Coordinates of C-alpha atoms in Angstrom, one line a residue:
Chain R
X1 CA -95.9 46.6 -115.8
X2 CA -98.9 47.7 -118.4
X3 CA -101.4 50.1 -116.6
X4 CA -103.7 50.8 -119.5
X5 CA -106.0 54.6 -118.9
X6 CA -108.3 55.1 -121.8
X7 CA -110.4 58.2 -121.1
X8 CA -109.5 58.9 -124.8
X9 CA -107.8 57.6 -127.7
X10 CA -104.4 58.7 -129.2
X11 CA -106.7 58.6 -132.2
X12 CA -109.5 60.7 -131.0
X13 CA -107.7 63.2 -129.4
X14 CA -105.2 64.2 -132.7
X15 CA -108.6 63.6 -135.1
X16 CA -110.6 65.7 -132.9
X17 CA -110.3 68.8 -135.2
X18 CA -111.5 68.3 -139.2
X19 CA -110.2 71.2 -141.3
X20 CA -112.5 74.0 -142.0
X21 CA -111.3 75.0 -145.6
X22 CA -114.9 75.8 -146.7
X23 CA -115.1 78.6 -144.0
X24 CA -111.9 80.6 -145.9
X25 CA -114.2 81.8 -148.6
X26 CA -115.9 83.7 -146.7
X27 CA -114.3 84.7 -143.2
X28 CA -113.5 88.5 -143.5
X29 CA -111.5 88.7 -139.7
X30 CA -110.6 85.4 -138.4
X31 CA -109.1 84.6 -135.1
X32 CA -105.4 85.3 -135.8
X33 CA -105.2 87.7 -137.7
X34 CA -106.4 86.0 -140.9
X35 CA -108.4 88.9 -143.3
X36 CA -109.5 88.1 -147.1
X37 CA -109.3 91.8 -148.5
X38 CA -110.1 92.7 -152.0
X39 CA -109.0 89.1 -153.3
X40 CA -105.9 89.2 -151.3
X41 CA -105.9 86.7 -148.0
X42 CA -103.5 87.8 -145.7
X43 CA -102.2 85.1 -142.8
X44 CA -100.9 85.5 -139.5
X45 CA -97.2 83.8 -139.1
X46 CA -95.5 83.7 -136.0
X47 CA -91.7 82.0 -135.4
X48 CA -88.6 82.3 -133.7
X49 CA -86.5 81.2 -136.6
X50 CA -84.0 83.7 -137.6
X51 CA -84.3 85.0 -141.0
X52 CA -88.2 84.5 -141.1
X53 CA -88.6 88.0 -141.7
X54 CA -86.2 88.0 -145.1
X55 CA -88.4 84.6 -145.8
X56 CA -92.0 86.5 -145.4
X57 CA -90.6 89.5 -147.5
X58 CA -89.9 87.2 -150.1
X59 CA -93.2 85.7 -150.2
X60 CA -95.1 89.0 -150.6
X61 CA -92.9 90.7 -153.0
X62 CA -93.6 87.1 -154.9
X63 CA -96.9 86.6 -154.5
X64 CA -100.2 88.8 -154.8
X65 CA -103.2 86.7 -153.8
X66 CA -101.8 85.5 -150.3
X67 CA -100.2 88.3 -148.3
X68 CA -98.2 87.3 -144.9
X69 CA -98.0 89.4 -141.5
X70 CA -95.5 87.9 -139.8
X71 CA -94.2 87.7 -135.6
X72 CA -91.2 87.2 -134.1
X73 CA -91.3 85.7 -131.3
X74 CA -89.2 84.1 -128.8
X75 CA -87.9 80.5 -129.1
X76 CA -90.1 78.0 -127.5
X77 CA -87.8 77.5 -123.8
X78 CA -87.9 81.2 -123.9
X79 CA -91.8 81.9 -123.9
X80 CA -92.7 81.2 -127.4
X81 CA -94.5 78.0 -127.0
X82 CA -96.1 79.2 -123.9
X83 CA -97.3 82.2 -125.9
X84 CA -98.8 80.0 -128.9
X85 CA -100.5 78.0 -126.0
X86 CA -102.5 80.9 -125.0
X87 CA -103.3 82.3 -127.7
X88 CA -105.2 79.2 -129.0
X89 CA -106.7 79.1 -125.5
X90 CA -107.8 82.5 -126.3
X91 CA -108.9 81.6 -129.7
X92 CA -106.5 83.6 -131.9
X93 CA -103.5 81.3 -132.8
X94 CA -101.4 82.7 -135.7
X95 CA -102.5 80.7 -139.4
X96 CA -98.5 79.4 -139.0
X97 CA -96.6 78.6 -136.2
X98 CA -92.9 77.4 -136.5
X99 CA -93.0 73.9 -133.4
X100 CA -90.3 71.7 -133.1
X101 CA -90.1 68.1 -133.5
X102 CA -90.1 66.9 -129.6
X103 CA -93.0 69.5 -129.4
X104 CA -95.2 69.1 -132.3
X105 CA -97.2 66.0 -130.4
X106 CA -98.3 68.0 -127.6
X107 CA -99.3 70.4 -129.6
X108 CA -101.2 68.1 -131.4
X109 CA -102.3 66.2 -128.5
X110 CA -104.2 69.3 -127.6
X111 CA -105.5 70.3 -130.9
X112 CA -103.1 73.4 -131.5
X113 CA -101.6 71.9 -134.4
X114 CA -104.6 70.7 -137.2
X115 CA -104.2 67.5 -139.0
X116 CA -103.0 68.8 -142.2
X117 CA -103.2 65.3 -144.5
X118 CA -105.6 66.6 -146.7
X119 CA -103.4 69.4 -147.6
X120 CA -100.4 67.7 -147.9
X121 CA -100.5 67.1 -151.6
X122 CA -98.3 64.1 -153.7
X123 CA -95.8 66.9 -154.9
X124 CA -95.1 68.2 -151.3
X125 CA -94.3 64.6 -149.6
X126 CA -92.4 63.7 -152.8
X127 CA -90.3 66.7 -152.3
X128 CA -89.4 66.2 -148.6
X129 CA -87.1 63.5 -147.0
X130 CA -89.5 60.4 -145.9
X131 CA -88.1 60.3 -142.3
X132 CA -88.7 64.1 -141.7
X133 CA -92.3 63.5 -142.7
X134 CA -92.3 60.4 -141.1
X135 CA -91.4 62.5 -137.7
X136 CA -94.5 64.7 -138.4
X137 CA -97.2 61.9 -138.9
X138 CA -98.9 60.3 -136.0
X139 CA -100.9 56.6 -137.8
X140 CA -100.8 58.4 -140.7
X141 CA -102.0 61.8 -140.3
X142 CA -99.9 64.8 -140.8
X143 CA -99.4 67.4 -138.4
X144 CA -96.9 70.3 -139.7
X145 CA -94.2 70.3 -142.5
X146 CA -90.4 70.4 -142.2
X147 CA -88.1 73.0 -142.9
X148 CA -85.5 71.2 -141.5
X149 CA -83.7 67.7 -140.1
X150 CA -80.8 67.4 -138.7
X151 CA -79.0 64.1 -138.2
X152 CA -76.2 63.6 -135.1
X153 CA -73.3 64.2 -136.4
X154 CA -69.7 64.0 -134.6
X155 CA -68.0 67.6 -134.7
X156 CA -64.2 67.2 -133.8
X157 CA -61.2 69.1 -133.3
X158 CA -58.8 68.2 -136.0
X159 CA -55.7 70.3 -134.8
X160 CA -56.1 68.5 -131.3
X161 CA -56.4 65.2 -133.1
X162 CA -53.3 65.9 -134.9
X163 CA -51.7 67.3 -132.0
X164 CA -52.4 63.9 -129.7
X165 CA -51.9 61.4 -132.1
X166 CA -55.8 60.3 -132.1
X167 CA -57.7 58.6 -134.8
X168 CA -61.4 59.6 -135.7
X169 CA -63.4 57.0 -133.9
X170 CA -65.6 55.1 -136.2
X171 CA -67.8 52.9 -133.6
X172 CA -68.8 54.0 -129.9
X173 CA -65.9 51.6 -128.4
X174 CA -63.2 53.7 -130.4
X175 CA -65.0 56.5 -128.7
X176 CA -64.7 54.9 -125.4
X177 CA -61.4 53.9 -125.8
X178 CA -60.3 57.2 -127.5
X179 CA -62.1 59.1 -124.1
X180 CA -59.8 57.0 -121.6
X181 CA -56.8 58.3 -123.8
X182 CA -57.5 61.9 -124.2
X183 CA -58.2 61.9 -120.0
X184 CA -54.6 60.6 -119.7
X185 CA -53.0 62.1 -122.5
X186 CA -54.4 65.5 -121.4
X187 CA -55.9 65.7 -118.0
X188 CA -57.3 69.1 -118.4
X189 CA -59.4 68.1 -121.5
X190 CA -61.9 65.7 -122.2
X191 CA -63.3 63.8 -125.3
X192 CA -66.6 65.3 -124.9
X193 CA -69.4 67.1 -122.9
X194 CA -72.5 65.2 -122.0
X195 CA -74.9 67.7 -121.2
X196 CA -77.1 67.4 -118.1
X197 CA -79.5 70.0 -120.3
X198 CA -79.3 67.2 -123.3
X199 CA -82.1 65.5 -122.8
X200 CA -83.0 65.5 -126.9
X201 CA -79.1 64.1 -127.5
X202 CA -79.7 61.3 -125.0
X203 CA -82.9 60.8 -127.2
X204 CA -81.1 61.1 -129.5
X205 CA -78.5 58.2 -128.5
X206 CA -81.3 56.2 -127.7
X207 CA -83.0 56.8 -130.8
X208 CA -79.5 56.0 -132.8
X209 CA -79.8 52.4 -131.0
X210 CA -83.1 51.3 -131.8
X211 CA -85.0 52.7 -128.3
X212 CA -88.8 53.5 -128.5
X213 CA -89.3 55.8 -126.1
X214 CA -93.0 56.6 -127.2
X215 CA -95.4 54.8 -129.8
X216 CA -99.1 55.0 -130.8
X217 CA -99.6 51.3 -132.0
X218 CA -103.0 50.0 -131.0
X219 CA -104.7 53.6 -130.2
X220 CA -102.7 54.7 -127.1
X221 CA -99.5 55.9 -126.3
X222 CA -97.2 53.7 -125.2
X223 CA -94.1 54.6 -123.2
X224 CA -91.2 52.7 -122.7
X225 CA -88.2 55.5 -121.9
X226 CA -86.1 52.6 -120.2
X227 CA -86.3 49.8 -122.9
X228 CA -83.4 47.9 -123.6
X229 CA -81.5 50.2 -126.3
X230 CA -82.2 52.8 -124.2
X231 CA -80.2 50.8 -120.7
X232 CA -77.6 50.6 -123.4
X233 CA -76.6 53.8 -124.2
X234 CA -77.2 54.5 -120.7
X235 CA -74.8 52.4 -119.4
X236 CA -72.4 53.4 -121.6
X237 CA -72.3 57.3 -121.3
X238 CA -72.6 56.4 -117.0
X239 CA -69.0 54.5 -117.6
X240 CA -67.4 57.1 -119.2
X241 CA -69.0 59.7 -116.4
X242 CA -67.7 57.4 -113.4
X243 CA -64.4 56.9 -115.2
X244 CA -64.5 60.8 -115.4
X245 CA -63.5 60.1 -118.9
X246 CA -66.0 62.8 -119.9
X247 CA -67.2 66.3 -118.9
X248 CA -70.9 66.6 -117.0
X249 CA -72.6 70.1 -117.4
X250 CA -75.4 71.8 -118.9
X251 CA -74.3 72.8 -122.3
X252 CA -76.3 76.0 -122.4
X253 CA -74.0 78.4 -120.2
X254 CA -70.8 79.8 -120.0
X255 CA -69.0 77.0 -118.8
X256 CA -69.7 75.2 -121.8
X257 CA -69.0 78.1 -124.0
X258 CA -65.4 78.3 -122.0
X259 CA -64.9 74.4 -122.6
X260 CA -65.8 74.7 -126.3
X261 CA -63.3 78.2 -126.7
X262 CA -60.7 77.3 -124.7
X263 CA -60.0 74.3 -126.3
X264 CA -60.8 71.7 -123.6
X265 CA -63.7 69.1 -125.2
X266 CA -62.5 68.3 -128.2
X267 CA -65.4 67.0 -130.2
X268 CA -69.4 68.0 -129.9
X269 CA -72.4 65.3 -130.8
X270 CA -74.8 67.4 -132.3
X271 CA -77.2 68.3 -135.3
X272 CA -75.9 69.2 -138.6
X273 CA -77.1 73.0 -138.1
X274 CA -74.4 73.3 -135.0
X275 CA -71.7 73.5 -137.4
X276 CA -73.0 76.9 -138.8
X277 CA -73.7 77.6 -135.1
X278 CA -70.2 77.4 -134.0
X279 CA -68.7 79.7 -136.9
X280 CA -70.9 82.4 -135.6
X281 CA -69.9 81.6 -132.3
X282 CA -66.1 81.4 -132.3
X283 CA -64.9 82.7 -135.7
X284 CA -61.4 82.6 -134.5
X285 CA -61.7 78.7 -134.6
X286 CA -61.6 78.6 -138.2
X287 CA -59.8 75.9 -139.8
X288 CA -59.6 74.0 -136.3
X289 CA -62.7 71.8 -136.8
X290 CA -64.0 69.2 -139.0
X291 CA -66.7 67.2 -139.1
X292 CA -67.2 63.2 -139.0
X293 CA -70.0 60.5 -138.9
X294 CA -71.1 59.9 -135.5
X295 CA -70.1 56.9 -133.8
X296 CA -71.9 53.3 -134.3
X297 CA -72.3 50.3 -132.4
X298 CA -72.4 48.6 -135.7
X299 CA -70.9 49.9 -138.5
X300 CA -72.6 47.6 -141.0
X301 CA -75.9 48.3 -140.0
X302 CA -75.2 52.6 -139.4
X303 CA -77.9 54.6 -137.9
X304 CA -78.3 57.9 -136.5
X305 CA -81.2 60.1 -134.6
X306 CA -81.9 63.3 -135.1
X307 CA -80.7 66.5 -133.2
X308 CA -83.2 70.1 -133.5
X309 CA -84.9 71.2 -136.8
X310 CA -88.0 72.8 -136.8
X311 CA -91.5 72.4 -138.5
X312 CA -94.6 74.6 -140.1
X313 CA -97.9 73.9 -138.7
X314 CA -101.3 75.3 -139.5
X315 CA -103.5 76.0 -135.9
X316 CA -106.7 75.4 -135.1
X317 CA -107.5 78.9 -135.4
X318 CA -106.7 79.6 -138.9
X319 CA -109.6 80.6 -141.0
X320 CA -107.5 79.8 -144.2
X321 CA -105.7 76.8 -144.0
X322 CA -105.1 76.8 -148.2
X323 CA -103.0 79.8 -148.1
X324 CA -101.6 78.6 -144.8
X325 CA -100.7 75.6 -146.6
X326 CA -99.6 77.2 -150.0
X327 CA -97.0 79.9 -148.1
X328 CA -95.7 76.7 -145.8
X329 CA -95.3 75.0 -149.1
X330 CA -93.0 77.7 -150.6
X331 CA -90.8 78.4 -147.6
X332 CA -89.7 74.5 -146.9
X333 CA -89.0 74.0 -150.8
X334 CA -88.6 76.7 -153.0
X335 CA -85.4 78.0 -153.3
X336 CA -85.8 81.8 -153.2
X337 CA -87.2 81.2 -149.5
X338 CA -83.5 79.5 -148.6
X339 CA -81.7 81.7 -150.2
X340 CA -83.9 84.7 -148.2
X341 CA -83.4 82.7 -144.9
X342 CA -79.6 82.2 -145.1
X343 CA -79.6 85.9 -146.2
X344 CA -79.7 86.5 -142.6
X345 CA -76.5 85.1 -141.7
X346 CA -74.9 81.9 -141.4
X347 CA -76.5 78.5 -141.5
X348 CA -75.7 74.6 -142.2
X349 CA -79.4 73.6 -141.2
X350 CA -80.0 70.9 -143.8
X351 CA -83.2 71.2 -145.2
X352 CA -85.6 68.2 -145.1
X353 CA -86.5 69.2 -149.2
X354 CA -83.9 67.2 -150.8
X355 CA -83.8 69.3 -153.7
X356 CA -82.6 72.5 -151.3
X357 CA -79.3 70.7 -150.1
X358 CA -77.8 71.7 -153.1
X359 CA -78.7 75.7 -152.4
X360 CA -77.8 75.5 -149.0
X361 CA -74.2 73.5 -150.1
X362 CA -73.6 76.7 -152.7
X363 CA -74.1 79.5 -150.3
X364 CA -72.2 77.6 -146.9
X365 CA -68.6 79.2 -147.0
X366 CA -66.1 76.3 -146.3
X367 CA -63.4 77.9 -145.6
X368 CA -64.1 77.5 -141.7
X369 CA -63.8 73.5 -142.1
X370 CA -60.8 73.6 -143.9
X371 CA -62.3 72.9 -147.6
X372 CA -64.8 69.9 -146.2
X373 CA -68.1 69.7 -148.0
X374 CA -70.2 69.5 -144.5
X375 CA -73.5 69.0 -146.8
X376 CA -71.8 65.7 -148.5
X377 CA -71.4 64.2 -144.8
X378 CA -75.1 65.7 -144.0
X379 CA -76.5 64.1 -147.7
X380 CA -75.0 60.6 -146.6
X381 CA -76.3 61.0 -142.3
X382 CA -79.4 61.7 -143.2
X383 CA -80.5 59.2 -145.1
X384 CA -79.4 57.0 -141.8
X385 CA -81.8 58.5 -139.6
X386 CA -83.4 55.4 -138.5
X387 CA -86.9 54.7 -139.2
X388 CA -90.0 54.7 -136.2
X389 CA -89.1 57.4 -133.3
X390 CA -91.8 59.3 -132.5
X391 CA -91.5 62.0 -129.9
X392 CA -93.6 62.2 -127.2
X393 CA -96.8 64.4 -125.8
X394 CA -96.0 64.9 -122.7
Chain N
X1 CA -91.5 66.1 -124.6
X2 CA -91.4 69.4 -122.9
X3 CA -92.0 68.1 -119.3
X4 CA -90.8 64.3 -120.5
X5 CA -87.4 66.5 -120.9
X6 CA -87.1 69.0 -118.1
X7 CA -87.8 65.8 -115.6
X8 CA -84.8 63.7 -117.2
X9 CA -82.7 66.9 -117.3
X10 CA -83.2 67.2 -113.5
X11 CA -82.7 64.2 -112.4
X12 CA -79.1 64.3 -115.2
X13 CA -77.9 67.6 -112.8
X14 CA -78.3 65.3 -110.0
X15 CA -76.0 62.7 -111.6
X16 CA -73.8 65.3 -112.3
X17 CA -73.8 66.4 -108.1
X18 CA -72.8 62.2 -108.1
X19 CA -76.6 61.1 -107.2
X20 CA -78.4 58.5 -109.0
X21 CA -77.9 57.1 -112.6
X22 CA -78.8 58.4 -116.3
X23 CA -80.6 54.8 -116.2
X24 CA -82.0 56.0 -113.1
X25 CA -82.9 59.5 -114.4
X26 CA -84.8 57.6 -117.7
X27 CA -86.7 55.6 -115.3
X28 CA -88.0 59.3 -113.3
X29 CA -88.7 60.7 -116.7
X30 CA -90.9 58.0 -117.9
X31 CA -92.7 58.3 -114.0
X32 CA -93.1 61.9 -114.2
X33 CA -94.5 61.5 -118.4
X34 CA -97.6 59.5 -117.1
X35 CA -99.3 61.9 -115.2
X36 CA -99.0 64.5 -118.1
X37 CA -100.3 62.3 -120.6
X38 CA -103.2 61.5 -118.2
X39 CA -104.1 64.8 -118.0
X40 CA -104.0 65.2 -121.2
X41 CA -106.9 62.8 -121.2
X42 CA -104.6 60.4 -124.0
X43 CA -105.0 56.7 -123.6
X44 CA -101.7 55.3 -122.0
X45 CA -99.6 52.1 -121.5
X46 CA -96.4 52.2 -120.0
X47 CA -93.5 49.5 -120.1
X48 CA -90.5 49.3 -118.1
X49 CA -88.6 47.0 -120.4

């Protein structure tokens, strides 16, 4: 049933806050951090993502007139979103913050995150994938850049698949059917975890079926988190956990971990950037995975959602949002900021600047999947990301 | 989706412990989005179908 609260408009609360490029000129302290020294603007940068600090070196040793001081900081769950809050309370948000995708409309909602469309030149959105922008912009302004999107992908244990005889499912009632089969096949093991932490892969699920869980047509935002795709997939997933075809368990512990290690689930649904997560993770697994599409309820008609990937914004706060702009510019596209980033250590993030897939493809060692170019399977899943989910405020 | 998530999430253990539905947790999540967005001070509608 509609109940319709207008105190103030989707529109007028992410609008609220017009950039304030003509103050850069001549701040000499802003909130921040932000200085403008002897010609050189130096900005305030604060993420979580590992390998910013090889990023931020690479930017200064490249670049004279825009200098950047960077913060780690921990991930958002872990304080790090709670910290950017208060600080812009406070007044002294970083130029840069690194948000998430689910996040990113709250912190627009309350004004942390500036509407950046006047700074988002031509060359920038042609350089980027249209659904990662399109995940960014709220009625068509933009608030933060990509570095990364990572389409659902279906990572599977090939050795296990051998071993049992199984096929890689192609639609959601292979993977139904191919559940019931490994629970009788192997009653210790299951097909696959669904994680009572996952609320982003159920999103995800929903998203991949054509659900709507949020939308912000006609100045409000509209929320519909039990529409009909969304019944759907939950039906489906609440078979398979009352067949006990499936394991049931927060995916962020040591169960998990022991599941995943000791061979018992023998496929993950996850973002493209797990894959490089699980080499790190369990090295000893090496040649024992592979990775497929993920399931569809129609394979003629293939979608996917999306699973993590981060984003750039520039705050409120920032008495420079140019340079903020500029350095954001250079570390989701240029190449030398990839290469710096995955000189930190493993990584299959797939970069939302098309032209970067082809860096990160070079550098990811194969071996682990047994020869399989994972960034071929990324290239091809992300251009299914289906069109229209926007994340929610709340 | 921060508190959007952590409601569904709770309501997903629970289904775990063999209470309620995921349907059933979707439905919470939506209930417990509302009062967020309203104090956010956003314009709302909100649809159960």
């Amino acid at each position: 049933m509609p109940g319709r609260h207008s105190r103030r408009s989707v529109l007028a609360a992410m609008a609220a806050l017009p950039l304030t490029g003509a103050v850069s000129a001549c701040s000499s302290k802003a909130a921040g951090g932000a200085r403008s020294t002897g010609g050189t603007t130096r900005i305030a940068f604060w993420s979580a993502l590992r390998g910013s600090q090889e990023v931020v070196d690479a930017f200064n040793r490249t670049h004279d007139r825009i200098q950047v001081d960077f913060q780690q900081i921990p991930s958002g769950g872990q304080g790090g979103y709670a910290k950017l809050s208060n600080a812009a309370r406070a007044g002294n948000a970083p130029d840069v913050a690194t948000i998430e995708y689910p996040q990113l409309p709250g912190f627009a909602s309350d004004g942390v995150a500036r509407d950046i469309t006047a700074l988002v030149g031509d060359g920038l959105r042609a350089k980027l994938l249209p659904q990662a922008l399109g995940l960014t912009t709220f009625q068509d302004r933009v608030y933060s850049v990509p570095l990364d999107v990572e389409p659902m992908v279906m990572h599977y244990r090939t050795d296990l698949f051998e071993q049992y005889g199984l096929q890689v499912p192609r639609t959601w009632d292979e993977f139904a059917g191919l559940a019931h089969t490994v629970a009788r096949k192997a009653p210790k093991r299951r097909l696959v975890l669904f994680p009572t932490d996952g609320a982003t892969q159920f999103a995800a699920y929903s998203w991949q079926t054509g659900a709507h869980w949020f939308d912000t047509s006609h100045g409000a935002w509209n929320v519909s988190l039990a529409d009909a795709p969304t019944r759907r997939v939950a039906s489906y997933w609440q078979q398979l956990i009352d067949d006990d075809a499936v394991f049931m368990n927060a995916v962020d512990n040591r169960q998990s971990d022991a599941q995943i290690a000791d061979g018992l689930v023998l496929t993950r649904l996850s973002g493209a950037w797990d894959a490089g997560a699980q080499m790190k993770a369990r090295p000893a697994q090496q040649g024992q995975w592979r990775i497929a599409p993920l399931p569809q309820w129609d394979p003629a008609r293939p979608y996917v959602g999306t699973h993590g990937g981060s984003t750039f914004a520039v705050t409120k706060d920032s008495r420079h949002p140019e340079a903020a702009m500029e350095f954001i510019e250079w570390q989701v596209s240029h190449p030398d900021s990839l290469r710096a980033r995955l000189s930190s250590g493993t990584s299959s993030q797939y970069p939302a600047a098309t032209a970067l897939v082809a860096v990160g493809r070079k550098a990811f060692d194969r071996s682990y999947y047994g020869g399989q170019d994972i960034y071929r399977l990324f290239e091809q899943e992300a251009h299914k990301i289906r069109d229209g989910w926007v994340w929610g405020p709340g | 989706m921060t508190a959007t998530g952590r409601v569904m999430q709770d309501a997903f253990a629970r289904v775990s412990a063999g209470q309620g539905t995921l349907i059933g947790a979707a439905r919470a999540a939506q209930d417990g989005t509302m009062p967020d967005l309203k104090a956010l001070g956003l314009s709302t509608t909100q649809h159960s179908t």
